[in-house]
Short mmCIF file of C-alpha atoms and ligand atoms in Angstrom, two decimals:
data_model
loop_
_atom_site.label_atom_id
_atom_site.label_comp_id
_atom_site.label_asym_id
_atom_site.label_seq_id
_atom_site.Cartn_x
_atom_site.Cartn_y
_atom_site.Cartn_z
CA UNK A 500 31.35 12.27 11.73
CA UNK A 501 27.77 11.91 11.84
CA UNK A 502 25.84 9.12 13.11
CA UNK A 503 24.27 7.06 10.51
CA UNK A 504 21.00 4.96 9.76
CA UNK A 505 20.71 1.97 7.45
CA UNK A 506 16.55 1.21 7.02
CA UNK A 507 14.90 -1.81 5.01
CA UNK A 508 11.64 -1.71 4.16
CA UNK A 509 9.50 -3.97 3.49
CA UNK A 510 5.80 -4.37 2.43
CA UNK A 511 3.53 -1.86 1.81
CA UNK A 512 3.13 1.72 1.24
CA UNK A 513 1.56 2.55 4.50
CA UNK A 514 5.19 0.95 5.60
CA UNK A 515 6.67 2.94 3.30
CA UNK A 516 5.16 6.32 5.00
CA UNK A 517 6.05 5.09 8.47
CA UNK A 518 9.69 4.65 7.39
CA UNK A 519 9.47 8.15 6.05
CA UNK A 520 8.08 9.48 9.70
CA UNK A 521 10.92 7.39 11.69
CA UNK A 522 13.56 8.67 9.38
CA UNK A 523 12.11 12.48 10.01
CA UNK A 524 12.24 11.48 13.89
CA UNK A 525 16.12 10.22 13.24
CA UNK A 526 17.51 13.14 11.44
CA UNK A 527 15.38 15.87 13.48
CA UNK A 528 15.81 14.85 17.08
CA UNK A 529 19.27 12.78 17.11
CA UNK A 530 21.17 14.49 14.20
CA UNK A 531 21.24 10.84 12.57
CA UNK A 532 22.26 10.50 8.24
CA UNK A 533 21.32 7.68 5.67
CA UNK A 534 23.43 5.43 4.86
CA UNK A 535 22.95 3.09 2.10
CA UNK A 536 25.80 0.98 3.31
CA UNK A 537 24.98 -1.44 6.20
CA UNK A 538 28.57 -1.93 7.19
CA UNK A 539 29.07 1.52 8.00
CA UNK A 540 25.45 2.42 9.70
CA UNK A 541 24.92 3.12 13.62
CA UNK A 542 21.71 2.02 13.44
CA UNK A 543 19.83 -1.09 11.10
CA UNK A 544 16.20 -0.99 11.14
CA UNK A 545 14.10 -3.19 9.50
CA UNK A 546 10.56 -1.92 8.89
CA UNK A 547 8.83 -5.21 8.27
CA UNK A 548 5.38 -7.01 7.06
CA UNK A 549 3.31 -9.82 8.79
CA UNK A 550 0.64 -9.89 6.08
CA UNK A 551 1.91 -13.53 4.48
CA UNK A 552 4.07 -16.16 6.53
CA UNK A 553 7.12 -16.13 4.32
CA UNK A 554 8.37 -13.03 4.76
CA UNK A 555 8.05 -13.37 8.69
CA UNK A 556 10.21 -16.68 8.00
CA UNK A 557 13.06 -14.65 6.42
CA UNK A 558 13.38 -12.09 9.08
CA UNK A 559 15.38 -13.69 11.50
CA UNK A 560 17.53 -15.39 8.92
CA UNK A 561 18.10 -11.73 7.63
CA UNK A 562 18.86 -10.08 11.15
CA UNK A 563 20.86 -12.81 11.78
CA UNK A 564 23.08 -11.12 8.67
CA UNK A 565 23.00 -7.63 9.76
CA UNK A 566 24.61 -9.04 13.16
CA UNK A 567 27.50 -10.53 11.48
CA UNK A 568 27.74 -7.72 8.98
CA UNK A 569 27.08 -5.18 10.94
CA UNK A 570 30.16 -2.70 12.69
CA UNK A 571 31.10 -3.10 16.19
CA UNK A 572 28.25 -1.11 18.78
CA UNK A 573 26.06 -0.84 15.55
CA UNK A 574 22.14 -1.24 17.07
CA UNK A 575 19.39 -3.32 15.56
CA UNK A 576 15.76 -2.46 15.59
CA UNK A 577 12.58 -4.67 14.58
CA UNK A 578 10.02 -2.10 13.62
CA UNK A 579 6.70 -2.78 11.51
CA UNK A 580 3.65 -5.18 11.63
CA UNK A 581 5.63 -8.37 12.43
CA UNK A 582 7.42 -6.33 15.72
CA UNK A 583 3.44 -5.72 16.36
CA UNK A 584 2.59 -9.35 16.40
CA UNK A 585 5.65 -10.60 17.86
CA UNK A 586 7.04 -8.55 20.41
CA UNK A 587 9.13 -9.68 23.30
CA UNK A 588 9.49 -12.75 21.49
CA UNK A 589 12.02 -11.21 18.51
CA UNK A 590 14.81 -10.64 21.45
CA UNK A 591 14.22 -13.95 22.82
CA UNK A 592 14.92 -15.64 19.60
CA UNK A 593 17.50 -12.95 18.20
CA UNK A 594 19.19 -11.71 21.56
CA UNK A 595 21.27 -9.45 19.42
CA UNK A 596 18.36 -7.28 18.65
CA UNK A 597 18.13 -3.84 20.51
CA UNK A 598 14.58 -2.83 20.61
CA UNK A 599 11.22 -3.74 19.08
CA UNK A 600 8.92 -0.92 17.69
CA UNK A 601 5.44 -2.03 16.49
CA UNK A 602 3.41 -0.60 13.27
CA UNK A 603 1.73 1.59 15.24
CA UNK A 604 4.86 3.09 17.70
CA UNK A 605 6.51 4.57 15.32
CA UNK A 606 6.65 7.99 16.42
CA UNK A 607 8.83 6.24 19.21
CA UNK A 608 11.64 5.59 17.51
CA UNK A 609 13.83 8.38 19.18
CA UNK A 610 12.67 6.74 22.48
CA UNK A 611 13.08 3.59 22.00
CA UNK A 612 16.84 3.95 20.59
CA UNK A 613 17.93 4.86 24.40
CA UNK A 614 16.18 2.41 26.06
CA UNK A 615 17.92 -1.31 26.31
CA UNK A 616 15.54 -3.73 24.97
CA UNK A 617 13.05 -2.15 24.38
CA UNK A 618 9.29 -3.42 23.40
CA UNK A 619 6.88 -1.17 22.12
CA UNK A 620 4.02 -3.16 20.54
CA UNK A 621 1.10 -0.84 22.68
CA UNK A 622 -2.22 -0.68 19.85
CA UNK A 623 -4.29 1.79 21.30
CA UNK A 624 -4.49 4.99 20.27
CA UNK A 625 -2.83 8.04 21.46
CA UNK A 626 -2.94 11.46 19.69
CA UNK A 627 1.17 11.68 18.85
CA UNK A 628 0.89 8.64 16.47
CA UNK A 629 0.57 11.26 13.92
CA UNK A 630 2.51 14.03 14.98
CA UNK A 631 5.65 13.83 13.34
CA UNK A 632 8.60 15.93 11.67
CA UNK A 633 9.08 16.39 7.62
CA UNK A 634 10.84 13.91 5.64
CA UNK A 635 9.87 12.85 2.03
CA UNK A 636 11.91 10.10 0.02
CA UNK A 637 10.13 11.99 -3.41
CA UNK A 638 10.34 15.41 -4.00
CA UNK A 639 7.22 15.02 -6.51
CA UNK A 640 4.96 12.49 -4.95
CA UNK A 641 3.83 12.87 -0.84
CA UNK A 642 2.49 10.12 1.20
CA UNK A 643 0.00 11.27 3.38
CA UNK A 644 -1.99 9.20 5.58
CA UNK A 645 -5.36 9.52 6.63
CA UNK A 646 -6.24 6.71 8.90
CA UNK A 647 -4.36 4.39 11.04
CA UNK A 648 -5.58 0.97 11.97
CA UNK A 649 -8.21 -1.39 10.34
CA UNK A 650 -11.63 -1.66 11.84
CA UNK A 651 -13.11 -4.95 9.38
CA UNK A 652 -12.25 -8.07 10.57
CA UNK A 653 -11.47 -10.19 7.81
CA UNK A 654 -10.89 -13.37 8.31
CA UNK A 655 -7.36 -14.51 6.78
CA UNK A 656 -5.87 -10.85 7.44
CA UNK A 657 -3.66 -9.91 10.63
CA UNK A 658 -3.45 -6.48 10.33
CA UNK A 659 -6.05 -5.21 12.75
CA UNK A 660 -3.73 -6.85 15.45
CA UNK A 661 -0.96 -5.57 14.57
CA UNK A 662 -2.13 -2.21 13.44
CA UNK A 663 -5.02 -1.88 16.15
CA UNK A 664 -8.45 -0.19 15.70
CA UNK A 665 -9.09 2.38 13.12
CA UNK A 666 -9.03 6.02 13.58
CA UNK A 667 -9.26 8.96 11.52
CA UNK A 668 -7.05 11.71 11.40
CA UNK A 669 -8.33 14.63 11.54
CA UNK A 670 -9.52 16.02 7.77
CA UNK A 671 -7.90 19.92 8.74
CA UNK A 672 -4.86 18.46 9.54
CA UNK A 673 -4.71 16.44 6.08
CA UNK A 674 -5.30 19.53 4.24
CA UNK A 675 -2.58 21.30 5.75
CA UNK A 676 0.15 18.16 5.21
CA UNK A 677 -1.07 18.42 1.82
CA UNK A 678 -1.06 22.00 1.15
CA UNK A 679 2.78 21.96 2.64
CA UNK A 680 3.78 19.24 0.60
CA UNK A 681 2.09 20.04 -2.52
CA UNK A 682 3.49 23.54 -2.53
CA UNK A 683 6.86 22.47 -2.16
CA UNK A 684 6.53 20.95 -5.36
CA UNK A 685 4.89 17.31 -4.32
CA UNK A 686 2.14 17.83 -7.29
CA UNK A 687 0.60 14.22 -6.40
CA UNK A 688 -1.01 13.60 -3.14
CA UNK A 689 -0.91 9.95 -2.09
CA UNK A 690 -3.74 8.97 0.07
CA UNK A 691 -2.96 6.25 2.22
CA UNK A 692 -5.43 3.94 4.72
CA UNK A 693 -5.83 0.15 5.35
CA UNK A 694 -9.39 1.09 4.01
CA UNK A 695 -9.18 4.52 3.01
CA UNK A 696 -12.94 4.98 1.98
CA UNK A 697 -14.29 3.76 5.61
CA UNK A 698 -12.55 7.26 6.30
CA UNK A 699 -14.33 9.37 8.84
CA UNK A 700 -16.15 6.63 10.83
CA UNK A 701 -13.99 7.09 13.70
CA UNK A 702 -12.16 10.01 14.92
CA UNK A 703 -10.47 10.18 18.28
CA UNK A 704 -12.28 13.18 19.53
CA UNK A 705 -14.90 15.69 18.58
CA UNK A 706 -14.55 16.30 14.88
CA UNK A 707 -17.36 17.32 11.93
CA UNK A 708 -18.95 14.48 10.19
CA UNK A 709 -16.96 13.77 6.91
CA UNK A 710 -16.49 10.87 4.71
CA UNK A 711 -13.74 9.82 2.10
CA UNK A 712 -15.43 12.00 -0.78
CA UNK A 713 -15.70 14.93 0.76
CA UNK A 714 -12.10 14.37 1.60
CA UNK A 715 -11.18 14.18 -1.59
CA UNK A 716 -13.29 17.17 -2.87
CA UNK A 717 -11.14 19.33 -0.16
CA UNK A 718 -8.00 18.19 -1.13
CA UNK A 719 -8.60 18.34 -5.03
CA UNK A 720 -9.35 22.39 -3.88
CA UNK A 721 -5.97 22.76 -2.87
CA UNK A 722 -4.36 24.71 -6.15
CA UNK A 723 -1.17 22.92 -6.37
CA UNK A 724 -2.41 19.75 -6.27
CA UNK A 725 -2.61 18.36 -9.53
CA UNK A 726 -2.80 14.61 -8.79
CA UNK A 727 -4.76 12.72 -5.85
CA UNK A 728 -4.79 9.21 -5.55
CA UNK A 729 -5.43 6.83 -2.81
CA UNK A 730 -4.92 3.15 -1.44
CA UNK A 731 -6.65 0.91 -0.47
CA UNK A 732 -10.21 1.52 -0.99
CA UNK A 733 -12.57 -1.50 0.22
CA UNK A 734 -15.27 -2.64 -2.46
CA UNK A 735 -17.92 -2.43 0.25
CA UNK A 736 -17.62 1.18 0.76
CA UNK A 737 -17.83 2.20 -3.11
CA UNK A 738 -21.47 3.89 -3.21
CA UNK A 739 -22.52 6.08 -5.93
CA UNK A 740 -21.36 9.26 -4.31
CA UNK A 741 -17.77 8.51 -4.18
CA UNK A 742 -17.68 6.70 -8.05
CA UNK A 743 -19.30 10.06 -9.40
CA UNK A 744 -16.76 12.01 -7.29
CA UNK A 745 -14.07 9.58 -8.83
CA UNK A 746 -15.81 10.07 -12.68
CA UNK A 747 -16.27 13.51 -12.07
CA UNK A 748 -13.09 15.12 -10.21
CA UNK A 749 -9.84 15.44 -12.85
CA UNK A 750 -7.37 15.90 -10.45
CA UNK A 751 -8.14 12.48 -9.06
CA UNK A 752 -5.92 9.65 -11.04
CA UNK A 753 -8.19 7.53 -12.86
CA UNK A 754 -6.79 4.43 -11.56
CA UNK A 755 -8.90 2.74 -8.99
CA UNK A 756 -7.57 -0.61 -6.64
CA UNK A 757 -10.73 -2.52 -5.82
CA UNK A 758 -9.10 -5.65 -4.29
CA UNK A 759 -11.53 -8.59 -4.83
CA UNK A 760 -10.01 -11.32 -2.46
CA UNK A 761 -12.38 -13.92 -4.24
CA UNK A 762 -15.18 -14.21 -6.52
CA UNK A 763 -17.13 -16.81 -5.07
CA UNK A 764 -20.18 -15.12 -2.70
CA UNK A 765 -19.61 -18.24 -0.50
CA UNK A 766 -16.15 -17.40 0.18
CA UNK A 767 -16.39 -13.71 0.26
CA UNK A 768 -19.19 -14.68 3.35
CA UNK A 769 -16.26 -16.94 4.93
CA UNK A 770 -13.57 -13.90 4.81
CA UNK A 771 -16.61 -11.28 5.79
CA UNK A 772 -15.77 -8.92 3.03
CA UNK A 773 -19.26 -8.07 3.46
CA UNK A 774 -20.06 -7.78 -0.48
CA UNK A 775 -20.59 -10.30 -2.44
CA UNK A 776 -19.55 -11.30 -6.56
CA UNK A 777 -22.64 -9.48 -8.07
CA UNK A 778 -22.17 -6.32 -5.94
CA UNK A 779 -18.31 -6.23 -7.08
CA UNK A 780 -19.35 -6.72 -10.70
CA UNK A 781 -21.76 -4.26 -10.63
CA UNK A 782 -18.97 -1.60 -8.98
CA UNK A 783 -17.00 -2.49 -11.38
CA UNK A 784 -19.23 -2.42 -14.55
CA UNK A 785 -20.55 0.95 -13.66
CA UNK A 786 -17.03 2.28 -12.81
CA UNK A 787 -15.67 0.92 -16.30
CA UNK A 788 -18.84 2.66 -18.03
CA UNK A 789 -18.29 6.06 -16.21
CA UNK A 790 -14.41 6.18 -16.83
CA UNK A 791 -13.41 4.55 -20.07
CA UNK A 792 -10.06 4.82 -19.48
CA UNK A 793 -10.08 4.09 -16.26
CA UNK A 794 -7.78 0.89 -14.96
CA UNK A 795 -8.55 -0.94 -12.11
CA UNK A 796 -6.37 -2.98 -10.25
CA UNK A 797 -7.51 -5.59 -7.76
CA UNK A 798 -6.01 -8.23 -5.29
CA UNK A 799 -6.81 -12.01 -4.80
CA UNK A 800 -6.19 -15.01 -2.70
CA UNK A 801 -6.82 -17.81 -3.96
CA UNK A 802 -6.96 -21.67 -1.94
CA UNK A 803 -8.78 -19.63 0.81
CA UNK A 804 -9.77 -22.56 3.24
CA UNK A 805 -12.99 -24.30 1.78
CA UNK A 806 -12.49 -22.88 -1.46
CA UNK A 807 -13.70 -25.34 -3.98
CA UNK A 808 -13.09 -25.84 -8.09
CA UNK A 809 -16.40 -24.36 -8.85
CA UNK A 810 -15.85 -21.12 -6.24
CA UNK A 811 -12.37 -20.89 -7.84
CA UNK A 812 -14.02 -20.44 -11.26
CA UNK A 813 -16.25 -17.66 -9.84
CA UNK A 814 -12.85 -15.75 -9.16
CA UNK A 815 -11.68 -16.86 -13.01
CA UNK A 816 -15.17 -15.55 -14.10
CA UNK A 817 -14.93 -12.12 -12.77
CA UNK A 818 -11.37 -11.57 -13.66
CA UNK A 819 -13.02 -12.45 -17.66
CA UNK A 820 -15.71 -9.78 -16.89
CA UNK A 821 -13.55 -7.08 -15.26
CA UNK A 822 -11.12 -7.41 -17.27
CA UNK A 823 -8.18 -6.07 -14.60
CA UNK A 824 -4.98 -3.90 -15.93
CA UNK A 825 -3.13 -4.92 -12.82
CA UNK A 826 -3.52 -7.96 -10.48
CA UNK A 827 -1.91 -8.67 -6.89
CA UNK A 828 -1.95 -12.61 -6.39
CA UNK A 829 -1.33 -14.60 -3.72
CA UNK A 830 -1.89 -18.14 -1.92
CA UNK A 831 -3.15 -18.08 0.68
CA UNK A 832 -1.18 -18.49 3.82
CA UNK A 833 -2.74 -19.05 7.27
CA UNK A 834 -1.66 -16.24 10.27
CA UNK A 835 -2.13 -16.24 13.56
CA UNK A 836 -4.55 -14.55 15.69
CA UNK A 837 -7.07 -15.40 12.09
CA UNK A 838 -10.51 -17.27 12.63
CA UNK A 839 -9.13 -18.74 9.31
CA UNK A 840 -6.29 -19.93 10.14
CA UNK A 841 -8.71 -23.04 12.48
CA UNK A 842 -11.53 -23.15 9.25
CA UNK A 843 -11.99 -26.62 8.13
CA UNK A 844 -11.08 -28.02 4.60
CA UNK A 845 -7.73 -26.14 4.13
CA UNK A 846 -6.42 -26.52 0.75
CA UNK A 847 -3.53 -28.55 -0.03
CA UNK A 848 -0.62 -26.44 -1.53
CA UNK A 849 -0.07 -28.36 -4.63
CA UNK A 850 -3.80 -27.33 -5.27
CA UNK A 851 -3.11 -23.37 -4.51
CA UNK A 852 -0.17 -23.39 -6.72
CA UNK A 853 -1.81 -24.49 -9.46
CA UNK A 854 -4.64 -22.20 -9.26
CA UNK A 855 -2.27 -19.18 -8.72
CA UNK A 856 -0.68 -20.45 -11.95
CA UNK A 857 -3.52 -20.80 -13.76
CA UNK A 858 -4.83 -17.59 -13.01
CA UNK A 859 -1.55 -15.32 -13.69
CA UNK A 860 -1.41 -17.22 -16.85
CA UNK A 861 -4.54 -16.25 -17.55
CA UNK A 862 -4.09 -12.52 -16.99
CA UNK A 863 -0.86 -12.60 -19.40
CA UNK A 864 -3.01 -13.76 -21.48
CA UNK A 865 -5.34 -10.59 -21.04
CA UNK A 866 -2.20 -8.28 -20.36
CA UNK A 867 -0.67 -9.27 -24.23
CA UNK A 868 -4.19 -8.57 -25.57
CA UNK A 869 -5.08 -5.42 -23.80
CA UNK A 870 -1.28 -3.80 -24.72
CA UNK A 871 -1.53 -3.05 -28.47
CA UNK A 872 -4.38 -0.64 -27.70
CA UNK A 873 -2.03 1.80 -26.13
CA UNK A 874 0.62 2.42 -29.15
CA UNK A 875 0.12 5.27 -30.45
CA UNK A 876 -1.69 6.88 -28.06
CA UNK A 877 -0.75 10.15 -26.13
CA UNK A 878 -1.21 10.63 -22.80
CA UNK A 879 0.15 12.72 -19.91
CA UNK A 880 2.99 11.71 -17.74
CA UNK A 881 4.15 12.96 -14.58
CA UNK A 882 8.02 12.47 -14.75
CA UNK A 883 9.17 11.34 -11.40
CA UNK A 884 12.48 9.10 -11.36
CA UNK A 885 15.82 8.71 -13.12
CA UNK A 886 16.55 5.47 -14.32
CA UNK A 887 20.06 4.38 -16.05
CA UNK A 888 21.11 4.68 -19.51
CA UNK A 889 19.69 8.35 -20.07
CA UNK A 890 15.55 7.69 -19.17
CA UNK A 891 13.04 8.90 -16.85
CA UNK A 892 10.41 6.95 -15.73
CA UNK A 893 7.02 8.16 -14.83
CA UNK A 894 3.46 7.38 -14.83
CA UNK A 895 0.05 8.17 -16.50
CA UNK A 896 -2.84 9.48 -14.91
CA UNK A 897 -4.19 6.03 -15.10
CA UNK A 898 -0.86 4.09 -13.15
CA UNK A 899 0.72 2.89 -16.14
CA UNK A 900 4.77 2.75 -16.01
CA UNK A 901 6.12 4.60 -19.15
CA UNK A 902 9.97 5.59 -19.91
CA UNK A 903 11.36 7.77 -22.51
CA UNK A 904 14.54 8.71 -23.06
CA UNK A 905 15.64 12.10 -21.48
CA UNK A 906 17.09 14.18 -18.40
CA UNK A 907 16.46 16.17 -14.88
CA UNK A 908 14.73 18.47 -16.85
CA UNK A 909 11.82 16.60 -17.16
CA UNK A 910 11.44 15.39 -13.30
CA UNK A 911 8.41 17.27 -11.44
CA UNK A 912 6.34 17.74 -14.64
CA UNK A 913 3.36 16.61 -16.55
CA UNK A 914 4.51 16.13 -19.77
CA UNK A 915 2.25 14.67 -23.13
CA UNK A 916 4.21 11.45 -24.16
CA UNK A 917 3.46 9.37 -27.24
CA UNK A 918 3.50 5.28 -26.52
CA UNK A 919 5.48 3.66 -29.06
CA UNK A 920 6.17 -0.06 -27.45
CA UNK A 921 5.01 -1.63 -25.35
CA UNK A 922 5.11 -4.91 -22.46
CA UNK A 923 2.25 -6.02 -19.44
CA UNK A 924 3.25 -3.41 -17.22
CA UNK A 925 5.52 -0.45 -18.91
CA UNK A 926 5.41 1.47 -21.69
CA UNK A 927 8.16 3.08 -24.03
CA UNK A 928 7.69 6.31 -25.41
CA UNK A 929 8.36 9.89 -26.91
CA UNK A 930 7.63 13.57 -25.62
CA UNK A 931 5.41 15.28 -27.95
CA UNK A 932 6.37 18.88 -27.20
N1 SAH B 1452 -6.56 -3.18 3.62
C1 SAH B 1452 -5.84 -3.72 2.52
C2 SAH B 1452 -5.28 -5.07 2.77
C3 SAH B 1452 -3.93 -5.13 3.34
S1 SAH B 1452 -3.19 -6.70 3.18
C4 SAH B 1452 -6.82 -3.86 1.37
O1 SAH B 1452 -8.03 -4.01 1.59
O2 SAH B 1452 -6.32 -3.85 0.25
C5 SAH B 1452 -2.79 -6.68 1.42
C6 SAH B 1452 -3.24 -7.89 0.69
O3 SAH B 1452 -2.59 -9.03 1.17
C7 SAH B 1452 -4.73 -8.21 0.86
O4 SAH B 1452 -5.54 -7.46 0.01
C8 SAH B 1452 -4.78 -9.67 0.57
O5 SAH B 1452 -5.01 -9.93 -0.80
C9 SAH B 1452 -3.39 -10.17 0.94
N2 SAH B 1452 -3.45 -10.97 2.17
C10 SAH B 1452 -3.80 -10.56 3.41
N3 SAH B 1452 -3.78 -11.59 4.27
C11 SAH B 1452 -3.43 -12.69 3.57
C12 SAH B 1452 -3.25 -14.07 3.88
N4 SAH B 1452 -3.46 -14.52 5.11
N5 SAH B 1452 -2.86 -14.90 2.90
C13 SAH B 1452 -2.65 -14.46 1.64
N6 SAH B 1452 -2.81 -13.16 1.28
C14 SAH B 1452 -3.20 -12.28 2.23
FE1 F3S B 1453 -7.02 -6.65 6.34
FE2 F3S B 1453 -9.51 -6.59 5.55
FE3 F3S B 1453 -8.51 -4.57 6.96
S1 F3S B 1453 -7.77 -7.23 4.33
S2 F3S B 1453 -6.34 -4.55 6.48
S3 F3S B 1453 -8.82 -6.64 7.67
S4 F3S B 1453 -9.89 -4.46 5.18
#
C-alpha cells in the first residue's frame, strides 16, 4: 500500500495553487496518494490563512483533532501564511506537530517531511519557489501564478510578512505553464497575484520590461486559451491601458475584482491604498460604461480604526453608485506586525457588527433587484463541475454560478444556456442547443 496525504485548505486561491504545487511535490518525488479520509492518511497538512484573527484562533483547536484522530506514526504539517507568521512557535504550543512550512516554502515540502521539526518560514526569494512538478485539482480551469509576494504596505494587511517582497515570474515561463495546461484541455487560464496588475515591477534577474497588459495580450495569443481571468487586481494600478485591454480582449472574462477596502478618502489615506473614493468611482464608472455587462466584484472592511459614521457612509455611497454583483465583507480585525493594529480610536465591535449588517443588508437589497434582469437571457457557460441530483455547474463569462440539469458530457465546454430562475448568487437554467 501506498503512502497517503490528507490536505486542508484554507483561504485563498493563491493557497489553493500552493496546495496544488505541494501535492505535485508529494506524488512526484515520494510516491505519496490523496486521501480524503484523515484516519487513514500518512501525512495531514493544513495549508492555512493569517489574513483575519479567527481563523488563526481555530487552528490549534483543529490540529489538536487531527492528533487524536489521526493513525498511529501519521505526521502533521503547518503550511501556509499563519506557519509564515508563526513559526517555531506552532511546535511550542502544539508539540505534536512535525514541521512548519511557510507561504512562501512550499516547494519544500519533500524536504521538510524528513527533517524532525522542521521550520521553514525563510521570505526571501530564491529562484526554485516556482519550479515545481504538474498537478491540477481541475481538468478545465489552471491556476497559474504570476507573482509571489506583496510589495504595498497596507496598513491592516499581514501578508507582505508572511508572503515576503514581490517578485515577478518570469512572463516566458507563464506562457509556457499556460500553453501546457491549456492544451491539455484547461480552456481557462487563472491568473493569480496578491496584486496581479503591479506585475512586472520586479523580477529577480534580468528580464524585458513588461507589465500586466501586455501579459495578458500574450496569453490571450495562445490558441487554446479561450478564457483568462485574474485575481486580485489593485484599484491603483487600473490605468486606461489595461481597462481598454480588459474592454477590448474577448478571451478575457468580463468580470473584474476591484476590492475597495473603504470609501472614505480619509481612511483609504490611513490603510495607504494610495487611491482615493473619486479615483475608484471614476475606475469604476468608466469600466461599467466600456463593458455593459461587465460585473465587478469588490472587497471591504469596514470599523477600520478611526473610521467614523460619516466615512462609513462614504463606503455605503459608493456601493449605491457602483452598484457591485458580488461583495467580500469583513470587520475588521487587528494583526500583528500591522501599523494598524497600534492606530488610535479602534472601533468597538458592537459598532463593526452593525455596520457589516447594515451593509450586507443593503447589498441583498441590490442583489434581489439586480436578479430579474438575467431571466431569460442566454449566455455562454463553461461547464466545469458535477454536482448531485443529475446537474452541472458552471459559470458565465461574467462569474455568475449557473446549473442546469445534465451529464459528463457537458464538462470542458462552452455551452449557450438560457437563465430561467434565479437567487443572489446562482442561476438555474437550460441548454439551448
Ligand atoms: N491582495 C489582495 C488582498 C489579500 S487579503 C487584494 O488586494 O485583494 C484579502 C482581503 O482580506 C482584503 O482585500 C481585505 O478586504 C481583507 N483583509 C485583509 N486584512 C484584513 C484585516 N486585518 N481585517 C479584516 N479584513 C482584512
Ligand atoms: Fe495586503 Fe494590500 Fe498587498 S491588502 S496583499 S498589502 S495589496
Amino acid at each position: 500500500m501506498g503512502k497517503k496525504f490528507y490536505i486542508e485548505t484554507l483561504g485563498c486561491a493563491m493557497n489553493v495553487r500552493d496546495s496544488e504545487h505541494m501535492i505535485a511535490e508529494l506524488t512526484r518525488k515520494e510516491g505519496y496518494e490523496a486521501t480524503d479520509r484523515l484516519e487513514e492518511a500518512d501525512l495531514i497538512l493544513i495549508n492555512t490563512c493569517s489574513v483575519r484573527e479567527k481563523p488563526v484562533n481555530k487552528l490549534f483547536s483543529e490540529i489538536g483533532v487531527f492528533n487524536k484522530r489521526k493513525k498511529e506514526g501519521a505526521k502533521i504539517g503547518v503550511c501556509g501564511c499563519t506557519a509564515s507568521h508563526l513559526g517555531e512557535e506552532i511546535i511550542k504550543r502544539a508539540p505534536f506537530v512535525d514541521f512548519v512550512l511557510g507561504a512562501r516554502n512550499v516547494s519544500k515540502i519533500t524536504q521538510v517531511l524528513h527533517t524532525p521539526k522542521a521550520v521553514e518560514v525563510d521570505i526571501d526569494y530564491d529562484e526554485s519557489q516556482y519550479a515545481f512538478g504538474e498537478f491540477r485539482s481541475s481538468p478545465f480551469k489552471a491556476y497559474v501564478n504570476i507573482s509571489i509576494g506583496c510589495d504595498k504596505q497596507c496598513t491592516f494587511c499581514i501578508v507582505p510578512h508572511t508572503r515576503g517582497d514581490e517578485v515577478s515570474i518570469p512572463a516566458d515561463l507563464l506562457v509556457q505553464e499556460a500553453r501546457k495546461a491549456a492544451q491539455s484541455g484547461a480552456k481557462e487560464i487563472f491568473l493569480l497575484g496578491q496584486n496581479v496588475n503591479n506585475y512586472g515591477r520586479r523580477f529577480s534577474g534580468e528580464h524585458p520590461k513588461m507589465n500586466f497588459t501586455d501579459l495578458l495580450r500574450r496569453i490571450s495569443e495562445i490558441e487554446e486559451v479561450e478564457r483568462i481571468r485574474f485575481t486580485s487586481p489593485h484599484p491603483l494600478h487600473m490605468d486606461d491601458e489595461f481597462l481598454e485591454e480588459f474592454a477590448r480582449n474577448p478571451k478575457i472574462c468580463k468580470s473584474m475584482h476591484m476590492p475597495l477596502q473603504s470609501g472614505s478618502s480619509r481612511i483609504l489615506k490611513a490603510m495607504k491604498r494610495g487611491y482615493t473614493k473619486e479615483w475608484f468611482l471614476d475606475r469604476a464608472a468608466k469600466l461599467r460604461a466600456m463593458v455593459p455587462d461587465v460585473s465587478i466584484s469588490t472587497d471591504i472592511i469596514v470599523a477600520f480604526p478611526g473610521e467614523s459614521d460619516e466615512d462609513f457612509e462614504d463606503t455605503m455611497d459608493v456601493i449605491e453608485q457602483v452598484r457591485f454583483e458580488q461583495i467580500f465583507s469583513f470587520k475588521y480585525s487587528p494583526r500583528p506586525l500591522t501599523p494598524a493594529k497600534d492606530y488610535e480610536g479602534q472601533v468597538p465591535d458592537e459598532v463593526g457588527s452593525e455596520r457589516l449588517a447594515r451593509l450586507q443588508a443593503r447589498h441583498n437589497e441590490m442583489l434581489d433587484e439586480m436578479k430579474s434582469g438575467r431571466i431569460g437571457k442566454v449566455y455562454e457557460v463553461y461547464f466545469e463541475e458535477l454536482r448531485p441530483g443529475g446537474k452541472v455547474a458552471g459559470r458565465t463569462d461574467n462569474n455568475w454560478l449557473v446549473q442546469v440539469e445534465g451529464s459528463e458530457e457537458l464538462l470542458g465546454r462552452i455551452v449557450p444556456v438560457k437563465i430561467t430562475e434565479t437567487n443572489r448568487l446562482s442561476s438555474q437554467g437550460v441548454v439551448v442547443a
